[in-house]
Short mmCIF file of C-alpha atoms (C1' of nucleotides) in Angstrom, two decimals:
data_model
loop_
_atom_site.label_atom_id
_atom_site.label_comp_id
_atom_site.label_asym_id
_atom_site.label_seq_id
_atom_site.Cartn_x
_atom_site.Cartn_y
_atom_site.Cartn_z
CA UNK D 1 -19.54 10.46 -52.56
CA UNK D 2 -22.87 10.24 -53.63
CA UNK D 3 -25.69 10.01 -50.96
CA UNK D 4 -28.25 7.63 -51.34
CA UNK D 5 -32.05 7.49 -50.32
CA UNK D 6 -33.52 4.05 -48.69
CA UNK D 7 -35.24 3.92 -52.04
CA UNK D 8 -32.46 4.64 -53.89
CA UNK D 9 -30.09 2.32 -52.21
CA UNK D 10 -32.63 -0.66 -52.72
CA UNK D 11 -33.21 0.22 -56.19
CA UNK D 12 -29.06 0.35 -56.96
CA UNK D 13 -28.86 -3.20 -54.59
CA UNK D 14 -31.18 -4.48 -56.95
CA UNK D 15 -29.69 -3.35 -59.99
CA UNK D 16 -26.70 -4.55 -58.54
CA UNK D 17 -28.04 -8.14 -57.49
CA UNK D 18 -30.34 -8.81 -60.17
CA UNK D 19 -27.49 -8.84 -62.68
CA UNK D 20 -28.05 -6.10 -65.37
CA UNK D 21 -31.71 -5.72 -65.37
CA UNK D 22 -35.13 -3.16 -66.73
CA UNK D 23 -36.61 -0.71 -64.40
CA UNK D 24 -39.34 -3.12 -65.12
CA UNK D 25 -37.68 -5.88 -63.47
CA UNK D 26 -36.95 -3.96 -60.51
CA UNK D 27 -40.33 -2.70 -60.28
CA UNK D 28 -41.66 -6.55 -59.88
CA UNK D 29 -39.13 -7.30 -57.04
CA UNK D 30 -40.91 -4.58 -55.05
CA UNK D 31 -44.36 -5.35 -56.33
CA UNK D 32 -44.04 -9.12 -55.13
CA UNK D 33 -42.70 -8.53 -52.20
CA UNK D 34 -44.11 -9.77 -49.01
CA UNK D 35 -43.49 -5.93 -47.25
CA UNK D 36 -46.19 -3.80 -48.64
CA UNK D 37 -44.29 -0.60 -47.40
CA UNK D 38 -43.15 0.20 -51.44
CA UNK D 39 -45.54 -0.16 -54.10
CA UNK D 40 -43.15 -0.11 -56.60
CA UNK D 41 -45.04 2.35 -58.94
CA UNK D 42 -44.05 3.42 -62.17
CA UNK D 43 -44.24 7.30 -61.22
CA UNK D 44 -41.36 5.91 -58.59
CA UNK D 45 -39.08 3.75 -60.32
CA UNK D 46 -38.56 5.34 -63.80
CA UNK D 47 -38.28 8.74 -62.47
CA UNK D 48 -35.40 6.86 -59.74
CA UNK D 49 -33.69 5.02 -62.77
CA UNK D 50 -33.24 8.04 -64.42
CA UNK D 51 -32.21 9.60 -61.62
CA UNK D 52 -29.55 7.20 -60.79
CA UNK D 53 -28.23 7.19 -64.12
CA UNK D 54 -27.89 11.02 -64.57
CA UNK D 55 -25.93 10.98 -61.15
CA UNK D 56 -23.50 8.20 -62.48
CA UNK D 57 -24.54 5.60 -60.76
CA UNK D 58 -25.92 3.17 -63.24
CA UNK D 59 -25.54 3.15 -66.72
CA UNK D 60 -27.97 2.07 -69.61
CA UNK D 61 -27.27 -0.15 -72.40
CA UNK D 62 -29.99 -0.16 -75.39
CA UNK D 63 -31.70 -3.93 -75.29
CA UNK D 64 -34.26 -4.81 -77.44
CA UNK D 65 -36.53 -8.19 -77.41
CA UNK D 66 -38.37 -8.89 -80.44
CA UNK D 67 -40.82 -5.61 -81.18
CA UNK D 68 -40.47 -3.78 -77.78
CA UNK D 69 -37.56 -1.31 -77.03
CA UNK D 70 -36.57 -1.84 -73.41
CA UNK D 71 -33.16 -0.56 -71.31
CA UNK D 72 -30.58 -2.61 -69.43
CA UNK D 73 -29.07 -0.73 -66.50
CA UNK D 74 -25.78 -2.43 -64.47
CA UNK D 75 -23.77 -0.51 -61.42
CA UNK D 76 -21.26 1.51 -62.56
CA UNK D 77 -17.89 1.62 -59.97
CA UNK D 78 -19.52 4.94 -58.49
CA UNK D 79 -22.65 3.28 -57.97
CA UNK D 80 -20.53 0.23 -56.08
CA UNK D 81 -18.77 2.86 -54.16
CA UNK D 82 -22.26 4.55 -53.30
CA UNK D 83 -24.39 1.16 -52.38
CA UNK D 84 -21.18 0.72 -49.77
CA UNK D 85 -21.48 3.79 -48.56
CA UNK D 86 -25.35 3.31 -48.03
CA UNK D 87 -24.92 -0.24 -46.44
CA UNK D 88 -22.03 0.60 -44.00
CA UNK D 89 -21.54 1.25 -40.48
CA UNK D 90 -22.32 3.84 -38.96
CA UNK D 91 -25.79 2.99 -39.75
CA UNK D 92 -28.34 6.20 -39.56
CA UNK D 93 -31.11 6.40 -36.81
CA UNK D 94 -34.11 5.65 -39.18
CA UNK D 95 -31.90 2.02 -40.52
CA UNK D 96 -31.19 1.02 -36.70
CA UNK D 97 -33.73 2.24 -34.36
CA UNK D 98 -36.86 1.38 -33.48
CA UNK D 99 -38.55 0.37 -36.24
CA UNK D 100 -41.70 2.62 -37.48
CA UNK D 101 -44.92 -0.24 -36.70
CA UNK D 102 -48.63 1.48 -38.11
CA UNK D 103 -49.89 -1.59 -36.16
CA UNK D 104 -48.25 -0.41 -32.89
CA UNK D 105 -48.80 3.18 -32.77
CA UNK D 106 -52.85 1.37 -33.16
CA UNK D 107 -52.19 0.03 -30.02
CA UNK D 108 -51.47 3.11 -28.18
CA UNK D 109 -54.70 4.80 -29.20
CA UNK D 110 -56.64 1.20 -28.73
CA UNK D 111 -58.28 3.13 -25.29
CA UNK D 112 -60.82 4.90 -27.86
CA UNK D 113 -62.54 1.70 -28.85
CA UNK D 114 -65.24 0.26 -26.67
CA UNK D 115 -63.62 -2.48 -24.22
CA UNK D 116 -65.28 -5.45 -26.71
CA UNK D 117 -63.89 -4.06 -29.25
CA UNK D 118 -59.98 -3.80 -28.39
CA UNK D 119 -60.45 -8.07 -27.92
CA UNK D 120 -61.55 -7.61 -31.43
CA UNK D 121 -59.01 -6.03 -32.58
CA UNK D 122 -56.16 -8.28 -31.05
CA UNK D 123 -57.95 -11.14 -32.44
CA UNK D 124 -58.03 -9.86 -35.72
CA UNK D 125 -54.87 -8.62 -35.91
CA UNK D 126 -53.24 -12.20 -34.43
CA UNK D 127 -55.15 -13.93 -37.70
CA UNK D 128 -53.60 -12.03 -39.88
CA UNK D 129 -50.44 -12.30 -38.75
CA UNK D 130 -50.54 -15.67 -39.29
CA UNK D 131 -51.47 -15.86 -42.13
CA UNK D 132 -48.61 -12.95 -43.13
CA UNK D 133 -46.17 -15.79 -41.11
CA UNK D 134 -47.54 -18.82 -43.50
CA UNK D 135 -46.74 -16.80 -46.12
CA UNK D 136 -43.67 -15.58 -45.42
CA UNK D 137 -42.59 -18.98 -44.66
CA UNK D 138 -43.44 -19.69 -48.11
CA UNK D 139 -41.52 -16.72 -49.51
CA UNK D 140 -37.97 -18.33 -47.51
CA UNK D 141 -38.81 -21.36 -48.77
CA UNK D 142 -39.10 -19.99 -53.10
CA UNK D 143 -35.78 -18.04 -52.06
CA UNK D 144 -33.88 -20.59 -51.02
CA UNK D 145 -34.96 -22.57 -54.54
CA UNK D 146 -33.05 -19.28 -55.76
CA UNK D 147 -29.85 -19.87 -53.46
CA UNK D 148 -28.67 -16.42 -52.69
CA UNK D 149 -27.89 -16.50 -49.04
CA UNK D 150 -28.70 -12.63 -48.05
CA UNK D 151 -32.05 -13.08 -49.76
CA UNK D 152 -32.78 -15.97 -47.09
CA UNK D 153 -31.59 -13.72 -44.28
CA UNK D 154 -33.59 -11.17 -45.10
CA UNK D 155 -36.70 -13.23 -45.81
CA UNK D 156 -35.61 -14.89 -42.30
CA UNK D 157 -35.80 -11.50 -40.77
CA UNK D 158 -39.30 -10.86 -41.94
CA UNK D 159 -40.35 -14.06 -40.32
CA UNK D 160 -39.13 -13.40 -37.21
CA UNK D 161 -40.37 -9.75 -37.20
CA UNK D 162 -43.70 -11.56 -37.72
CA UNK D 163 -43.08 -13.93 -34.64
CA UNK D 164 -42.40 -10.93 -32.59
CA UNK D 165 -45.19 -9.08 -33.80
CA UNK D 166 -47.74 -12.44 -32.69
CA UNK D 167 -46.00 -12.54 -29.54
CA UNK D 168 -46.99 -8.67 -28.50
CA UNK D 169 -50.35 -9.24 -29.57
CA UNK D 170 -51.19 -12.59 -27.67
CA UNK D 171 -49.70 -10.46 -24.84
CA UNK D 172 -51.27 -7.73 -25.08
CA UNK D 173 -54.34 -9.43 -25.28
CA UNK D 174 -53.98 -11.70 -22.43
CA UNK D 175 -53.06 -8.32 -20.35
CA UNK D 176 -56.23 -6.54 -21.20
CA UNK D 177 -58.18 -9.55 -20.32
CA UNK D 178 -56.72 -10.39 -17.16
CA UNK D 179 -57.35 -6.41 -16.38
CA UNK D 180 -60.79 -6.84 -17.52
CA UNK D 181 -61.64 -9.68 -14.68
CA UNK V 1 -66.80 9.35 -43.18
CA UNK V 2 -63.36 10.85 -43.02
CA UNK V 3 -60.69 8.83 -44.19
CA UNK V 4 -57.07 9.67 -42.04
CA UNK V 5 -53.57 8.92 -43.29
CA UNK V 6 -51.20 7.37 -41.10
CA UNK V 7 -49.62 10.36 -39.42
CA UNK V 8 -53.06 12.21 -39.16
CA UNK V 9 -54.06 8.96 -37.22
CA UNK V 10 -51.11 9.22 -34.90
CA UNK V 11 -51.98 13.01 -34.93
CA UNK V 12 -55.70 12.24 -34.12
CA UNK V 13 -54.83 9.79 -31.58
CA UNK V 14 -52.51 11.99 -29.58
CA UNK V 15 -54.92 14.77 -29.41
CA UNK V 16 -57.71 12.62 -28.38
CA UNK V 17 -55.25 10.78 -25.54
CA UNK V 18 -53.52 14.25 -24.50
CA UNK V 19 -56.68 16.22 -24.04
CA UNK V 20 -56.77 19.90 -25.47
CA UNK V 21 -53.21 20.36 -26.49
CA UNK V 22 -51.29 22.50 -28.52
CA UNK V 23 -49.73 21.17 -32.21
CA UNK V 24 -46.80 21.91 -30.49
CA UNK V 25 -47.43 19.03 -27.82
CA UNK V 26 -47.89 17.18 -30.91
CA UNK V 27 -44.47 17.94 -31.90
CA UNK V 28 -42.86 17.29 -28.81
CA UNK V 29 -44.43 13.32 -28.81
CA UNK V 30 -43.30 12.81 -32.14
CA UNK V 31 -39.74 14.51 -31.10
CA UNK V 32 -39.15 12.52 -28.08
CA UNK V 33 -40.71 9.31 -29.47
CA UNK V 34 -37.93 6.35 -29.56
CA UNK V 35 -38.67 5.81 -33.49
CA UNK V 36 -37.37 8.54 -35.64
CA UNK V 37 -39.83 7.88 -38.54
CA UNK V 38 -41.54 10.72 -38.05
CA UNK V 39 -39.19 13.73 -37.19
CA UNK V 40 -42.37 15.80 -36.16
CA UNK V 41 -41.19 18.72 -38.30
CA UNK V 42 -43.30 22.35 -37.64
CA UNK V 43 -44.01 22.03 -41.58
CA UNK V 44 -45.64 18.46 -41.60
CA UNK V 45 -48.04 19.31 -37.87
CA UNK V 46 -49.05 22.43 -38.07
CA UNK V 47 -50.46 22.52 -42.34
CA UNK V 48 -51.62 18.70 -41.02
CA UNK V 49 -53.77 20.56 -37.59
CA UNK V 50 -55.28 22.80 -40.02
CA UNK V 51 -55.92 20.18 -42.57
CA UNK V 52 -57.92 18.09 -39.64
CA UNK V 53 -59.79 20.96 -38.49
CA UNK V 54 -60.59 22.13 -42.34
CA UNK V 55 -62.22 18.74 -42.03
CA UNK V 56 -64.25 18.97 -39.13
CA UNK V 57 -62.03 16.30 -37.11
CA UNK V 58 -60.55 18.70 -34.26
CA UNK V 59 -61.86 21.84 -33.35
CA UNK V 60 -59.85 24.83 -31.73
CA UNK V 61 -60.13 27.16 -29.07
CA UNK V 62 -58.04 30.22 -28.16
CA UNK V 63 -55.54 29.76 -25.69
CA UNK V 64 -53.22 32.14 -23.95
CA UNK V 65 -50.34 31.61 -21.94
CA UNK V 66 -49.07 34.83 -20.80
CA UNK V 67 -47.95 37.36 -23.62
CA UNK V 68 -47.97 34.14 -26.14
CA UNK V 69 -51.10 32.81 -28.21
CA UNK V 70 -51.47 29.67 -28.79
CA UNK V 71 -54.42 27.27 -29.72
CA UNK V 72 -55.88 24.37 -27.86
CA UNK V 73 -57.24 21.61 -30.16
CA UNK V 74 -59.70 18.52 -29.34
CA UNK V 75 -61.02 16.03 -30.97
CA UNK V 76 -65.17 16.36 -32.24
CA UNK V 77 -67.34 13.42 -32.55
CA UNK V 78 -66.85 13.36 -36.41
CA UNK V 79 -63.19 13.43 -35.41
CA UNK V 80 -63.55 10.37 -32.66
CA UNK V 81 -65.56 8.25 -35.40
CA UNK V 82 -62.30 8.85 -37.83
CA UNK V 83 -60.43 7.93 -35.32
CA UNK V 84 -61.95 4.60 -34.86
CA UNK V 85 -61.91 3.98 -38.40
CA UNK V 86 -58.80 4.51 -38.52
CA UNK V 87 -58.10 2.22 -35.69
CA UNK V 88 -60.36 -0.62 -36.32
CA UNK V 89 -60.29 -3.75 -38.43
CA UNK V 90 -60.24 -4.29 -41.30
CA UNK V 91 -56.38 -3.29 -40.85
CA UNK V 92 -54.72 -2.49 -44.19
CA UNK V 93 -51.74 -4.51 -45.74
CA UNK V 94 -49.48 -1.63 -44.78
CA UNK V 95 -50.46 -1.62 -41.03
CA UNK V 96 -50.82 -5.61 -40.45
CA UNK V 97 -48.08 -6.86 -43.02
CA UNK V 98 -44.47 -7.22 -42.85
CA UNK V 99 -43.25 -4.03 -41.80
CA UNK V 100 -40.64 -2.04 -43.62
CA UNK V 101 -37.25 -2.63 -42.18
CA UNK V 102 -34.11 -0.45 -43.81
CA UNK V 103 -31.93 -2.90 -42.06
CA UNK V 104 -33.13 -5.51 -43.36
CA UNK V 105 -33.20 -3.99 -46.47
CA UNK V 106 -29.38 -3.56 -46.32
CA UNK V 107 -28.81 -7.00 -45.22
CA UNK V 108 -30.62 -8.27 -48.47
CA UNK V 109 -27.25 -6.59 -50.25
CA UNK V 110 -24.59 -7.39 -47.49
CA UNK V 111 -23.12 -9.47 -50.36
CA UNK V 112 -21.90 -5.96 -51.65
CA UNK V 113 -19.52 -5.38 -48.88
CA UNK V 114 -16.14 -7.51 -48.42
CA UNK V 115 -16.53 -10.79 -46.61
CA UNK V 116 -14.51 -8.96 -43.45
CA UNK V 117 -16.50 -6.02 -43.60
CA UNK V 118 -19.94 -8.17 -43.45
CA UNK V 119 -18.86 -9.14 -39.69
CA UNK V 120 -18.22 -5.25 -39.18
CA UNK V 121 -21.90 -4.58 -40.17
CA UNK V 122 -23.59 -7.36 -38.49
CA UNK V 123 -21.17 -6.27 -35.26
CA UNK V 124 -22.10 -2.81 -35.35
CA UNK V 125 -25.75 -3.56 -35.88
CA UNK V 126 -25.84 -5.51 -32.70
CA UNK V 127 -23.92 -3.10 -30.65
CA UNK V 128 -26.13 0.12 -31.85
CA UNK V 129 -29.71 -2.33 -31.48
CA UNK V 130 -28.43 -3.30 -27.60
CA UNK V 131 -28.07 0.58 -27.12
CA UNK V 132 -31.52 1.14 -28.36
CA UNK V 133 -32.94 -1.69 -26.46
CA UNK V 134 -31.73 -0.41 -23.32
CA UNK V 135 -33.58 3.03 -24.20
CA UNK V 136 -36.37 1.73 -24.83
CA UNK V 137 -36.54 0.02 -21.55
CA UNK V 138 -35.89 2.97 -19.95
CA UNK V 139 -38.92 4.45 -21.78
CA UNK V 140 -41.16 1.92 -21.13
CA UNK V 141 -40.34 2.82 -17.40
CA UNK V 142 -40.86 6.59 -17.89
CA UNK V 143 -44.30 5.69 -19.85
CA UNK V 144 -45.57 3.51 -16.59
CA UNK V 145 -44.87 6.36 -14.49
CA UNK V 146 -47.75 8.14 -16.56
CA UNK V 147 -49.65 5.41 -15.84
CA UNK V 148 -51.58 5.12 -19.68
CA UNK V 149 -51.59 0.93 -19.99
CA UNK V 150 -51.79 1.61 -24.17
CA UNK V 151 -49.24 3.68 -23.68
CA UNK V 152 -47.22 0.50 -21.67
CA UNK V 153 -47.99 -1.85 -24.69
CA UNK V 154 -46.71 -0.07 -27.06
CA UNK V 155 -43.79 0.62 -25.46
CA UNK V 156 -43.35 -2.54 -24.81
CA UNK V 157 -43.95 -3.69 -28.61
CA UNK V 158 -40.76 -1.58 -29.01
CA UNK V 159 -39.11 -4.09 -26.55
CA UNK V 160 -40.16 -7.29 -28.35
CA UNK V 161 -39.17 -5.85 -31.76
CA UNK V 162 -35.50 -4.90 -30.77
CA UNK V 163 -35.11 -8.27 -29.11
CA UNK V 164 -36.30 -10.11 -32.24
CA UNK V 165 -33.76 -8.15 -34.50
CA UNK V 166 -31.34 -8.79 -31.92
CA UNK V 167 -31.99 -12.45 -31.99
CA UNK V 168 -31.95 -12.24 -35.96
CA UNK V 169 -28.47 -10.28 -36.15
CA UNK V 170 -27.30 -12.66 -33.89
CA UNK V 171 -28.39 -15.33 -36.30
CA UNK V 172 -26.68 -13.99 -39.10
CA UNK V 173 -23.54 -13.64 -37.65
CA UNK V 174 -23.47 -17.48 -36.93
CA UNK V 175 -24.88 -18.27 -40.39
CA UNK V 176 -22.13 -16.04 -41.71
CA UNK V 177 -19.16 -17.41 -39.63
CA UNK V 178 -20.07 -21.04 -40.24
CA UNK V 179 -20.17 -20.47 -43.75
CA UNK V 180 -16.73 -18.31 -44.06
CA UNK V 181 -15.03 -21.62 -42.26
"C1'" DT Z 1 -60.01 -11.27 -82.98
"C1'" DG Z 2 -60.07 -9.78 -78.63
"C1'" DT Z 3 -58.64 -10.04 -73.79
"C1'" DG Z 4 -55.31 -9.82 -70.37
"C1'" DA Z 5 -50.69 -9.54 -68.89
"C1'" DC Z 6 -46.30 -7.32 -70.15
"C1'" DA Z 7 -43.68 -3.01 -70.41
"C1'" DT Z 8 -42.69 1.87 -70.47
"C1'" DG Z 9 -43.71 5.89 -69.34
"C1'" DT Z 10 -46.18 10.94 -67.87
"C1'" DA Z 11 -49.16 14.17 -65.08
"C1'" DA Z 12 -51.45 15.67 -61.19
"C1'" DT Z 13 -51.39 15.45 -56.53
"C1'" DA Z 14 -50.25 14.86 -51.71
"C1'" DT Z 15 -47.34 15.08 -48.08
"C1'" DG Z 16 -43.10 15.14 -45.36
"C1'" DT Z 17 -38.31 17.30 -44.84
"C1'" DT Z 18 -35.04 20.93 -44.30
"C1'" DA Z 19 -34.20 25.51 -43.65
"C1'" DC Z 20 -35.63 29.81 -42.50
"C1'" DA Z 21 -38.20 33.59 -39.84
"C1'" DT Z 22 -40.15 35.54 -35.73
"C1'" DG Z 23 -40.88 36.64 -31.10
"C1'" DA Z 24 -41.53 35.26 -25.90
"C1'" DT Z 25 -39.66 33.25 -21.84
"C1'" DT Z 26 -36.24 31.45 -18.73
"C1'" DG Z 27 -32.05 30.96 -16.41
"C1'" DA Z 28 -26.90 31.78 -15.92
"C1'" DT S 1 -27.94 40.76 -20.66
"C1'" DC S 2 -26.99 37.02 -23.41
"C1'" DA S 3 -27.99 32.40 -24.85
"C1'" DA S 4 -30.90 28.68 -25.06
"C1'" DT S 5 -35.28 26.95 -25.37
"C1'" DC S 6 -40.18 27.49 -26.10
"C1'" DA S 7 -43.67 28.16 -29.60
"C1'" DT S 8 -45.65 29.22 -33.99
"C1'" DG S 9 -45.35 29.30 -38.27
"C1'" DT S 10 -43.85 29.67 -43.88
"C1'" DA S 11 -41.30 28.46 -48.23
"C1'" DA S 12 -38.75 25.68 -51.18
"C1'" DC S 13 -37.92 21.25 -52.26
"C1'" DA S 14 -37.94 16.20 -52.90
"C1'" DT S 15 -40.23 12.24 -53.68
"C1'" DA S 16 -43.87 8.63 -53.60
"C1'" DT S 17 -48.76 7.66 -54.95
"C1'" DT S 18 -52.66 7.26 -57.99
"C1'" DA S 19 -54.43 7.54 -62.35
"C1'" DC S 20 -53.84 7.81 -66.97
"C1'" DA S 21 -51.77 6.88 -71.77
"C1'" DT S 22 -49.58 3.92 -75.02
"C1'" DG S 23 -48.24 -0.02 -77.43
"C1'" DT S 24 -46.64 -5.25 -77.54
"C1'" DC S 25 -47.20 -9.96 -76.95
"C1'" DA S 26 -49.35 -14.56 -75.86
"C1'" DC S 27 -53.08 -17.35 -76.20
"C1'" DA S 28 -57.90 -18.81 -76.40
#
DNA sequence: TGTGACATGTAATATGTTACATGATTGA
DNA sequence: TCAATCATGTAACATATTACATGTCACA
């Protein structure tokens, strides 16, 4: 059976969730998404698309509004058959285990700022992960307009990643101050 | 001044933290590191050394340990002001945002799978992240022994991330089972 | 009529992975 | 002495990014 990137997988879940849809529309889901981690760039998702499709996986269908020529691409069985394989057990390392965090591998090197400065950085670090929290609170909330139940899990998930990630800091912080005294 | 990529950061970092060492020390962190992002491969350190001294970041010196040569690298000034602006705020959206999460990712498309076999996954998820949690315990342990407190904290954010996704599988599951009844 | 968003791509580039190659050292 | 591990690399490959190119459509 076909084996599928992280990329890849997302790109046939979408394909798959989003009903038959343009690379376009895929691109969008990753460009507005609250995770900045894909950029969803054309020089990605076209080259992907095609990819997909010359591997059996998805399968175009001609569409055309008005002037513009655009492509429709829907999950064909194999691509099913490969988006299980990609979701289920047993789950790879990189899927399960301790999640890769630029802002925590910061932390271990925080030691080469000047002692003012690592309060600094805490601080700024627990505003913006608030205002990442407001926002993803917002995102769960335009999801659950849409009513599809793993999208609110997942947008869930973010939220309490984010939680997590405010917790460590305000820790952190109140550690290095109370080491400071 | 020098802009660094994430791993030449992490790269930067280490050499600054482990004093003169080897790209092979590098390696070894990367190796042994609980998150398997970064596999540490010999073909992404050793072009990425050479790249950072090219640029005036590290600096070597000839090193040799019996019949083997090797070469000792640390950090120059120019390197140590990279460093810190690589470290310091203004974070980018990548570092401080919602970070990536492949099981997340697959949860968004859990839909895919059987009803039965969406218990399976969210089973097996907690099962494997309880393993993982209890390593990284035992690592934060290992890590006080050494005695770096940066070192501790981020060890620790490795802690508080597990639990959350814990918590949020957890979560799931109930969401899931209520619904199925 | 022109400006900006929509939509589809391509090209150059950078960088990380796997797999391979080489030789020294250590311990059974 | 044989195998495993230490240690240093190189080569081929895959893939994601940025920047560019092109043309359509809506609307002011």
């Amino acid at each position: 059976m076909s084996r599928v990137s992280e990329l890849e997988g997302a790109v046939l879940g979408l394909v798959w969730a989003e009903g038959p849809c343009t690379p376009y529309a895929v691109r969008r889901v990753f460009q507005q998404s609250p995770s900045p981690h894909w950029s969803g760039s054309a020089g990605a998702i076209y080259p992907l698309v095609r990819r997909l499709e010359s591997r059996g996986l998805i399968r175009s269908r001609a569409h055309a509004t008005g002037g513009r020529a655009s492509t429709l691409y829907r999950v064909t069985p194999a691509g099913m058959r490969a988006l299980r394989g990609w979701l289920e057990p047993p789950l790879p390392e990189t899927a399960i285990g301790v999640p890769v965090d630029p802002l925590r591998t910061r932390l271990r090197f925080l030691g080469a700022l000047a002692p003012a400065k690592r309060a600094a950085f805490l601080a700024h670090a627990e505003v913006r992960l608030e205002g990442h929290l407001a926002a993803a609170r917002r995102d769960l909330e335009r999801r659950r307009q849409k009513g599809d139940r793993f999208d609110c899990l997942m947008a869930r998930g973010a939220i309490l990643m984010l939680r997590a990630r405010i917790a460590w800091v305000r820790e952190a912080a109140r550690y290095l101050a109370a080491r400071s005294r």
